C-alpha positions as MATLAB code, in Angstrom:
seq = 'XXXXXXXXXXXXXXXXXXXXXXXXXXXXXXXXXXXXXXXXXXXXXXXXXXXXXXXXXXXXXXXXXXXXXXXXXXXXXXXXXXXXXXXXXXXXXXXXXXXXXXXXXXXXXXXXXXXXXXXXXXXXXXXXXXXXXXXXXXXXXXXXXXXXXXXXXXXXXXXXXXXXXXXXXXXXXXXXXXXXXXXXXXXXXXXXXXXXXXXXXXXXXXXXXXXXXXXXXXXXXXXXXXXXXXXXXXXXXXXXXXXXXXXXXXXXXXXXXXXXXXXXXXXXXXXXXXXXXXXXXXXXXXXXXXXXXXXXXXXXXXXXXXXXXXXXXXXXXXXXXXXXXXXXXXXXXXXXXXXXXXXXXXXXXXXXXXXXXXXXXXXXXXXXXXXXXXXXXXXXXXXXXXXXXXXXXXXXXXXXXXXXXXXXXXXXXXXXX';
ca = [
      27.096   -5.596   14.160;
      27.602   -8.520   11.783;
      25.173   -9.731    9.128;
      21.774   -9.806   10.870;
      23.019   -9.926   14.467;
      24.022   -7.222   16.932;
      26.717   -8.282   19.423;
      27.205   -6.474   22.718;
      30.124   -6.480   25.147;
      30.690   -5.847   28.842;
      33.109   -2.989   28.185;
      34.885   -1.267   25.320;
      37.864   -3.235   24.065;
      36.512   -6.681   24.964;
      36.819   -9.261   22.185;
      34.275  -11.762   23.508;
      30.632  -10.628   23.400;
      28.230  -11.169   26.285;
      25.410  -12.079   23.913;
      23.907  -11.306   20.525;
      20.623   -9.685   19.478;
      18.936  -11.115   16.336;
      17.774   -8.222   14.157;
      15.296  -10.007   11.891;
      12.013   -8.093   12.166;
      13.498   -5.642   14.681;
      11.841   -2.293   15.356;
      13.394    0.940   16.558;
      11.659    3.715   18.479;
      13.131    7.193   18.890;
      11.402    9.161   21.655;
      12.216   12.863   21.952;
      11.183   12.857   25.629;
      13.514   10.093   26.803;
      15.485   11.184   29.860;
      18.801   10.180   28.292;
      19.849   12.140   25.221;
      20.474   10.423   21.860;
      18.815    7.192   23.046;
      16.612    4.795   21.122;
      14.654    1.640   21.886;
      15.487   -1.547   19.989;
      12.959   -4.384   20.136;
      14.072   -7.839   18.977;
      11.124  -10.179   18.275;
      13.577  -13.097   18.149;
      14.369  -12.588   21.846;
      11.132  -10.791   22.735;
      13.262   -8.203   24.529;
      13.506   -4.417   24.526;
      16.965   -2.809   24.596;
      17.925    0.832   25.180;
      20.919    2.084   23.199;
      22.551    5.463   23.865;
      24.739    7.222   21.311;
      27.137   10.037   22.132;
      25.833   12.458   19.473;
      22.854   12.948   17.195;
      25.063   12.028   14.231;
      26.049    8.773   15.911;
      22.374    8.066   16.647;
      21.535    8.505   12.961;
      24.446    6.236   12.017;
      23.099    3.548   14.340;
      19.664    3.710   12.741;
      21.098    3.580    9.214;
      23.241    0.564   10.125;
      20.281   -1.214   11.732;
      18.140   -0.487    8.692;
      20.776   -2.029    6.438;
      21.076   -5.123    8.649;
      17.324   -5.658    8.822;
      16.801   -5.033    5.121;
      19.226   -7.760    4.051;
      16.990  -10.463    5.509;
      13.982   -9.297    3.502;
      11.908   -7.998    6.397;
      10.451   -4.504    6.768;
      12.438   -2.152    8.969;
      10.227   -0.111   11.232;
      11.522    3.107   12.811;
       8.937    4.718   15.054;
       9.104    8.323   16.191;
       7.173    8.897   19.402;
       5.457   12.274   19.319;
       3.942   13.931   22.373;
       1.041   16.202   21.451;
      -1.196   18.058   23.895;
      -4.581   19.554   23.127;
      -5.843   22.915   24.313;
      -9.590   23.372   23.807;
      -9.081   27.087   23.214;
      -6.117   27.066   20.860;
      -5.898   23.557   19.400;
      -2.808   21.327   19.340;
       0.443   22.022   21.122;
       3.665   20.156   20.456;
       3.016   19.165   16.860;
       6.155   18.439   14.818;
       6.886   21.411   12.510;
       6.045   19.447    9.351;
       2.682   18.361   10.813;
       1.905   21.933   11.812;
       2.725   23.142    8.295;
       0.512   20.431    6.775;
      -2.356   21.359    9.082;
      -2.074   25.081    8.283;
      -2.227   24.421    4.542;
      -4.956   21.770    4.762;
      -8.023   23.981    4.941;
      -9.121   22.312    8.203;
     -10.504   25.129   10.351;
      -9.708   25.853   13.996;
     -13.297   25.019   14.947;
     -13.004   21.663   13.181;
      -9.754   20.959   15.019;
     -11.425   21.715   18.349;
     -14.555   19.688   17.524;
     -12.745   16.691   15.997;
      -9.304   16.763   17.609;
      -8.952   12.969   17.678;
      -9.792   12.618   13.999;
      -7.461   15.462   13.014;
      -4.585   13.876   14.914;
      -5.282   10.490   13.278;
      -5.327   12.142    9.856;
      -2.018   13.907   10.563;
      -0.429   10.624   11.645;
      -1.840    8.918    8.572;
      -0.555   11.647    6.264;
       2.904   11.303    7.803;
       2.863    7.526    7.253;
       1.821    8.013    3.635;
       5.046    9.902    3.042;
       7.027    6.989    4.497;
       4.956    3.973    3.509;
       5.720    0.735    5.295;
       6.025   -2.481    3.377;
       2.572   -4.039    3.263;
       1.361   -7.340    4.575;
      -2.140   -8.542    5.284;
      -4.817  -10.282    7.327;
      -8.447  -11.434    6.971;
     -11.340  -11.290    9.346;
     -13.987  -13.535    7.774;
     -14.238  -17.119    9.066;
     -16.021  -18.596    6.059;
     -12.975  -18.411    3.823;
     -10.594  -21.279    3.127;
      -7.948  -21.999    5.805;
      -5.224  -19.383    5.980;
      -1.547  -20.179    5.507;
       0.175  -20.378    8.879;
       2.950  -17.900    8.136;
       3.953  -15.283    5.601;
       6.459  -16.107    2.892;
       9.929  -14.537    3.096;
      11.047  -15.247   -0.458;
      13.610  -12.871   -1.919;
      13.336  -11.280   -5.350;
      16.014  -13.604   -6.742;
      13.964  -16.609   -5.565;
      11.009  -15.427   -7.642;
      12.523  -14.494  -11.003;
      13.737  -16.533  -13.978;
      17.186  -16.718  -15.522;
      17.983  -13.325  -17.114;
      18.846  -15.030  -20.417;
      15.109  -15.513  -20.986;
      14.786  -11.828  -21.799;
      16.156  -12.671  -25.254;
      12.847  -14.437  -26.010;
      11.135  -11.035  -26.048;
      11.981   -8.822  -29.018;
      10.907   -5.649  -30.840;
      10.410   -3.610  -27.676;
       8.426   -0.424  -28.223;
       7.821    2.026  -25.395;
       4.162    2.534  -24.455;
       4.631    4.911  -21.546;
       6.114    5.292  -18.123;
       6.434    7.302  -14.972;
       8.263    7.526  -11.663;
       7.998    3.791  -10.989;
       9.278    2.556  -14.350;
       8.607    2.094  -18.055;
       6.094   -0.052  -19.963;
       6.887   -1.594  -23.341;
       5.049   -3.684  -25.905;
       7.153   -6.628  -27.125;
       6.935   -9.775  -29.256;
       7.166  -13.162  -27.515;
       8.979  -15.507  -29.892;
       7.879  -18.732  -28.141;
       4.139  -18.052  -28.360;
       4.150  -15.697  -31.353;
       2.111  -13.076  -29.499;
       2.541   -9.512  -28.270;
       3.056   -8.947  -24.554;
       3.571   -6.048  -22.157;
       6.854   -5.627  -20.285;
       7.142   -3.402  -17.235;
      10.722   -2.401  -16.376;
      11.343   -1.185  -12.833;
      14.620    0.007  -11.283;
      15.396   -2.068   -8.170;
      16.385   -0.216   -5.021;
      16.308   -0.688   -1.270;
      12.994    1.117   -0.945;
      11.000   -0.947   -3.457;
      12.628   -4.379   -3.153;
      10.013   -5.839   -0.815;
       7.114   -4.308   -2.762;
       8.479   -5.924   -5.918;
       8.712   -9.290   -4.159;
       5.076   -8.884   -3.142;
       3.969   -7.994   -6.654;
       5.819  -10.868   -8.352;
       4.717  -13.418   -5.762;
       1.083  -12.370   -6.045;
       1.035  -12.204   -9.828;
       2.638  -15.644  -10.152;
       0.127  -17.235   -7.800;
      -3.006  -15.331   -8.903;
      -4.569  -17.159  -11.828;
      -8.003  -15.786  -12.658;
      -9.844  -14.562  -15.738;
     -10.124  -11.060  -14.255;
      -6.528  -10.683  -13.099;
      -3.826   -9.665  -15.569;
      -1.871  -12.810  -16.456;
       1.740  -13.013  -15.328;
       4.103  -14.534  -17.911;
       7.675  -14.166  -16.677;
      10.126  -11.959  -14.789;
      13.879  -11.531  -14.598;
      16.527   -9.157  -13.313;
      18.489   -7.364  -16.029;
      21.962   -5.890  -15.394;
      21.509   -6.515  -11.651;
      19.470   -3.336  -11.278;
      16.262   -3.557  -13.318;
      13.308   -5.887  -12.906;
      11.472   -6.886  -16.067;
       7.925   -8.143  -15.532;
       6.284   -9.747  -18.570;
       2.465   -9.759  -18.614;
      -0.350  -10.275  -21.039;
      -0.992   -7.202  -23.162;
      -4.158   -5.291  -22.260;
      -4.398   -3.197  -25.411;
      -7.370   -1.120  -24.273;
      -5.353    0.711  -21.648;
      -6.676    1.434  -18.173;
     -10.123    2.558  -17.057;
      -8.672    5.989  -16.278;
      -8.057    6.520  -19.998;
     -11.792    6.113  -20.598;
     -12.737    8.386  -17.696;
     -10.438   11.133  -18.961;
     -12.768   11.350  -21.963;
     -15.762   11.708  -19.620;
     -17.231   14.667  -21.524;
     -17.338   12.639  -24.718;
     -17.666    9.028  -23.541;
     -20.215    8.648  -20.774;
     -20.410    5.074  -19.532;
     -23.988    3.882  -19.224;
     -25.174    1.659  -16.377;
     -24.651   -1.546  -18.327;
     -20.987   -0.662  -18.906;
     -20.526    0.405  -15.286;
     -22.178   -2.718  -13.886;
     -20.022   -4.897  -16.144;
     -16.795   -3.260  -14.911;
     -17.959   -3.617  -11.294;
     -18.910   -7.270  -11.810;
     -15.559   -8.177  -13.365;
     -13.687   -6.313  -10.622;
     -15.755   -8.056   -7.948;
     -14.989  -11.453   -9.457;
     -11.279  -10.704   -9.190;
     -11.679   -9.415   -5.630;
     -13.756  -12.425   -4.618;
     -10.947  -14.671   -5.852;
      -8.402  -12.671   -3.855;
     -10.486  -12.382   -0.703;
     -11.316  -16.095   -0.572;
      -7.559  -16.683   -0.856;
      -7.078  -14.323    2.118;
      -5.579  -11.531    0.073;
      -6.303   -7.812    0.032;
      -5.469   -5.713   -3.035;
      -5.477   -2.385   -1.160;
      -5.133   -0.141   -4.206;
      -8.307   -0.590   -6.255;
      -8.858    2.441   -8.498;
      -9.392    3.167  -12.187;
      -5.623    3.268  -12.888;
      -5.332   -0.376  -11.843;
      -8.266   -1.734  -13.865;
      -7.176   -2.656  -17.397;
      -9.195   -3.299  -20.566;
      -8.584   -5.049  -23.875;
     -10.195   -5.127  -27.309;
     -12.067   -8.331  -26.413;
     -14.043   -6.411  -23.816;
     -12.253   -8.074  -20.910;
     -11.719   -6.234  -17.621;
      -8.823   -7.216  -15.359;
      -7.189   -5.822  -12.247;
      -3.443   -5.232  -12.016;
      -0.731   -3.691   -9.836;
      -0.194   -5.946   -6.841;
       2.559   -3.884   -5.247;
       0.340   -3.159   -2.227;
      -1.451   -6.503   -2.066;
      -1.179   -8.628    1.060;
      -1.122  -12.312    1.923;
      -3.252  -12.944    4.963;
      -2.070  -15.495    7.511;
      -3.177  -17.036   10.783;
      -0.560  -14.886   12.484;
      -1.978  -11.663   11.024;
      -5.742  -11.631   10.973;
      -5.948   -7.855   10.710;
      -3.687   -5.315    9.100;
      -2.438   -1.990   10.401;
      -0.174   -0.835    7.562;
      -0.793    2.351    5.582;
      -0.897    1.644    1.853;
      -2.839    2.605   -1.246;
      -3.966    5.951   -2.669;
      -5.475    8.599   -0.317;
      -8.715    9.564   -2.079;
      -9.715    5.896   -2.458;
      -8.966    4.891    1.141;
     -11.495    3.595    3.663;
     -12.122    5.551    6.913;
     -10.859    2.746    9.158;
      -7.559    2.762    7.283;
      -7.242    6.547    7.597;
      -7.936    6.355   11.356;
      -5.122    3.834   11.786;
      -7.485    1.067   12.851;
      -7.129   -2.616   12.020;
      -8.760   -3.434    8.703;
      -9.628   -6.367    6.471;
     -10.864   -7.169    2.980;
     -13.663   -4.597    3.128;
     -11.190   -1.799    2.386;
     -11.237   -3.124   -1.203;
     -15.036   -2.816   -1.293;
     -14.797    0.823   -0.178;
     -12.234    1.522   -2.908;
     -14.525   -0.140   -5.450;
     -17.269    2.256   -4.328;
     -14.939    5.197   -4.950;
     -14.089    3.780   -8.375;
     -17.834    3.552   -9.046;
     -18.069    7.250   -8.199;
     -15.251    7.866  -10.705;
     -17.284    6.141  -13.409;
     -20.408    8.137  -12.530;
     -18.867   11.565  -11.929;
     -15.375   11.315  -13.516;
     -13.381   11.763  -10.282;
     -13.179   10.600   -6.658;
     -14.756   12.683   -3.864;
     -13.136   15.785   -2.400;
     -10.535   15.990   -5.167;
     -10.923   19.778   -5.103;
      -9.515   19.885   -1.552;
      -5.941   19.409   -0.305;
      -5.327   15.723    0.541;
      -5.309   16.311    4.311;
      -8.731   17.984    4.275;
     -10.050   15.282    1.938;
      -8.951   12.619    4.422;
     -10.578   14.583    7.248;
     -13.859   14.831    5.327;
     -13.862   11.152    4.340;
     -13.452   10.241    7.996;
     -15.928   12.713    9.517;
     -18.531   13.265    6.789;
     -18.235   10.118    4.720;
     -18.785   10.248    0.973;
     -21.199   12.869   -0.402;
     -24.343   11.704   -2.225;
     -24.248   11.442   -5.997;
     -24.774   14.799   -7.704;
     -27.416   13.514  -10.119;
     -28.801   10.577   -8.196;
     -32.112   10.763  -10.121;
     -30.325    9.620  -13.286;
     -29.479    6.212  -11.875;
     -31.438    3.090  -11.057;
     -32.330    2.294   -7.424;
     -30.146   -0.825   -7.695;
     -27.064    1.190   -8.633;
     -27.659    3.782   -5.904;
     -28.124    1.013   -3.341;
     -24.932   -0.721   -4.481;
     -23.062    2.594   -4.219;
     -24.328    3.081   -0.652;
     -23.475   -0.480    0.392;
     -19.891   -0.138   -0.830;
     -19.377    3.231    0.876;
     -20.893    2.412    4.256;
     -18.673    3.957    6.958;
     -19.628    1.245    9.447;
     -17.383   -1.666    8.478;
     -19.777   -4.257    9.892;
     -22.604   -2.958    7.679;
     -20.468   -2.564    4.563;
     -20.978   -5.080    1.773;
     -18.488   -7.913    1.301;
];
């Protein structure tokens, strides 16, 4: 294996290869029921061919997969390892042949045996979905509506270094003061010397797992210019291992901060409708540009002291192309996800409308549906039962209730756009 190509030979010891296999965009499938032990499938889209590779031991098999992952990652494309799982269903006892981790998840989910028997297909989809959530693929996207502007023909393959500025520009931002942070990085308030204004700086450690997501976020922020989308200012790599993203400062925090004070600060309908309208304006801009946000929730809606509402966090957003008119990747946050996404079906821009409906429920009732249940049961209920009616529906106008229902329509064709 050299760079992004795999060379193969007629026999061990030969110095001249028979041919090479391009690894860009390659996928690997490990099937536990293959007749030959320690064997995996390697599909090369560059050749449109499927190869079978046999290792001598399990350790060697794992080494192959790690090496292939490294080779594919260097060209900026997602590496997709698929594990084929053979599950049988017994109408009396339920599933047989579940992987141990799936079985453990199912036992702790609160999904009953009767529910498994009655909705075996849904339960299996939810288990697959839950497994994918733990190993999220790099997102991409695709539209379904014909009335939008023409789609770009192909997806961009820009690297992170192509998208950022010279690291010396970081010296233009001074007086950094930490605002907060978490597992994904830290957020600081800083002073921008050039413009004499305060800005927000998000610092994120760069690693193999998040490199492509960071490319997506920077690319989308740079090219998304709208009054209801947080303005991108600059970005650069510091010390070869940290990405600094400079954005406009939204000094009101996120919508979640308001909802956490739900007992003391109830949003009235005028406030709620305003937040929905501003979010919809941002989504309309994205959707007409053939983009899906895929992670709309209160955490990603920011406010400022001017009363402006803007969406942020484009790590899971997707550029839609003629080559990819639907998407099949698992992304986003479970309790806000649309049923078609949970079932592993192709989906389009309407997943954002569903998530907006869940965010509306947050504003009305302080939290998304089924939060009291384990995630797996919540996903099962979203898929089989849909979203429960509002607890105090009589308090709200018919227009709001209708809007809520239109956003959370399980039938994608009937759901609002």
